[in-house]
């Protein structure tokens, strides 16, 4: 009996030591200690043993049983320990490694310059106005002194939503919208998208951006307009920038002018960038036409004002020497990364 028990204990210890996972461990437990297990079978056989030997044999079986139980617990702890060690090794994180660098986007070149422009005008006491891109014909044309049959409409052909609703061709309607809402003094810039039904090429796009400016107050003169626009050009293109004003015609300003800056590449000598002119046109401007003031509910006898319109794309192309307007809208990161 004793040898038999020793044999069972030995076999159990060996099987337990070999159990590498909880399932194998449980199989071993059932085999030796379970209801149909080998020790249980021995206990069941106690009735065949002589009465005087029973206590000693019983004691022996119990000793073996508790030894096997201890061995099971030890092995369970070992398996758990091994599993934990394995998990920790597999999940090692080296917190000293440098992080993964995710590519981050950049400001679009149009926005870089637009933000600079806003800064300049905010610094000069202007505020920023915004208005609809889908505009009434009335604001885009009529109220700017461009009636239905006016030839100026030909150069600003646009997309019609209906006879009276268009995609705005210019930010100038913001002049009228502002004057209708606010009494002078008025000092605003109004940046935004504008549309024209132009064929796409290196310098034309059916969608582009303008920045409108409007100042209305008592005693505003052409010299105020010239002063502020020259200051603006110097802040944007550098202190040594030279500007000139050329007479022009816009239906909503009188007198009207265009402002050129002396070519920053050839300094007036003439080069391919300025097409041999020595000058580059950057904006249209003028004194607000008295009729426009009147139509917007402002008395031209009491107030006067000036207005200007800057083409954003053209300004940015000059600034960064970009030769094709289409690059702005293609979202090619190889282009966008350069700014
Ligand atoms: N709206 C004009 C255009 O798109 C530009 C312009 C010219 C705006 C003179 C003005 C201005 O405010 O006074 O061609």
Short mmCIF file of N, CA, C and O in Angstrom, two decimals, residues 53 83 98 113 149 175 205 222 224 235 240-241 254 265 270 272 283 286 301:
data_model
loop_
_atom_site.label_atom_id
_atom_site.label_comp_id
_atom_site.label_asym_id
_atom_site.label_seq_id
_atom_site.Cartn_x
_atom_site.Cartn_y
_atom_site.Cartn_z
N UNK A 53 -5.42 -1.45 10.85
CA UNK A 53 -4.49 -0.72 9.96
C UNK A 53 -5.11 0.55 9.38
O UNK A 53 -4.43 1.42 8.85
N UNK A 83 2.95 33.12 -17.07
CA UNK A 83 2.06 33.81 -18.00
C UNK A 83 2.25 35.32 -17.88
O UNK A 83 2.28 36.05 -18.87
N UNK A 98 11.80 57.89 -29.18
CA UNK A 98 11.14 59.11 -29.68
C UNK A 98 9.76 58.77 -30.24
O UNK A 98 9.55 57.69 -30.78
N UNK A 113 -1.18 85.07 -46.74
CA UNK A 113 -1.18 86.49 -47.13
C UNK A 113 -2.47 87.18 -46.68
O UNK A 113 -2.44 88.33 -46.21
N UNK A 149 -28.11 97.05 -68.54
CA UNK A 149 -27.53 97.12 -69.88
C UNK A 149 -26.12 97.72 -69.90
O UNK A 149 -25.57 98.02 -70.93
N UNK A 175 -19.82 96.79 -49.98
CA UNK A 175 -19.86 98.24 -49.73
C UNK A 175 -21.31 98.64 -49.43
O UNK A 175 -21.59 99.28 -48.42
N UNK A 205 -9.32 81.94 -63.16
CA UNK A 205 -10.04 80.85 -62.52
C UNK A 205 -11.47 81.32 -62.30
O UNK A 205 -11.69 82.49 -61.98
N UNK A 222 -9.35 112.01 -51.53
CA UNK A 222 -8.51 111.13 -52.34
C UNK A 222 -7.13 110.95 -51.69
O UNK A 222 -6.54 109.87 -51.77
N UNK A 224 -6.50 110.70 -48.58
CA UNK A 224 -6.60 109.67 -47.54
C UNK A 224 -6.45 108.28 -48.15
O UNK A 224 -5.76 107.41 -47.61
N UNK A 235 3.74 97.92 -46.11
CA UNK A 235 3.71 96.90 -45.06
C UNK A 235 3.73 95.50 -45.67
O UNK A 235 4.33 94.58 -45.14
N UNK A 240 10.62 99.75 -48.94
CA UNK A 240 11.15 100.46 -50.11
C UNK A 240 10.23 100.35 -51.34
O UNK A 240 10.60 100.71 -52.46
N UNK A 241 9.01 99.88 -51.11
CA UNK A 241 8.06 99.72 -52.22
C UNK A 241 7.64 101.09 -52.77
O UNK A 241 7.32 102.01 -52.01
N UNK A 254 -15.73 107.56 -58.35
CA UNK A 254 -15.47 108.75 -59.19
C UNK A 254 -14.70 109.78 -58.38
O UNK A 254 -15.25 110.29 -57.41
N UNK A 265 11.12 92.84 -58.97
CA UNK A 265 12.24 92.10 -59.53
C UNK A 265 13.22 93.03 -60.26
O UNK A 265 14.42 92.97 -60.04
N UNK A 270 11.92 96.95 -66.29
CA UNK A 270 11.17 96.14 -67.24
C UNK A 270 11.75 94.74 -67.32
O UNK A 270 12.95 94.60 -67.60
N UNK A 272 10.46 90.14 -67.59
CA UNK A 272 9.32 89.27 -67.95
C UNK A 272 8.21 89.27 -66.88
O UNK A 272 7.04 89.17 -67.22
N UNK A 283 -4.31 96.73 -57.44
CA UNK A 283 -5.70 96.92 -56.99
C UNK A 283 -6.41 98.03 -57.75
O UNK A 283 -5.79 98.87 -58.41
N UNK A 286 -10.95 104.08 -55.68
CA UNK A 286 -11.53 105.36 -56.07
C UNK A 286 -12.35 105.95 -54.95
O UNK A 286 -12.49 105.37 -53.88
N UNK A 301 -23.87 114.83 -49.66
CA UNK A 301 -23.53 116.22 -49.32
C UNK A 301 -22.81 116.27 -47.97
O UNK A 301 -22.01 117.17 -47.70
#
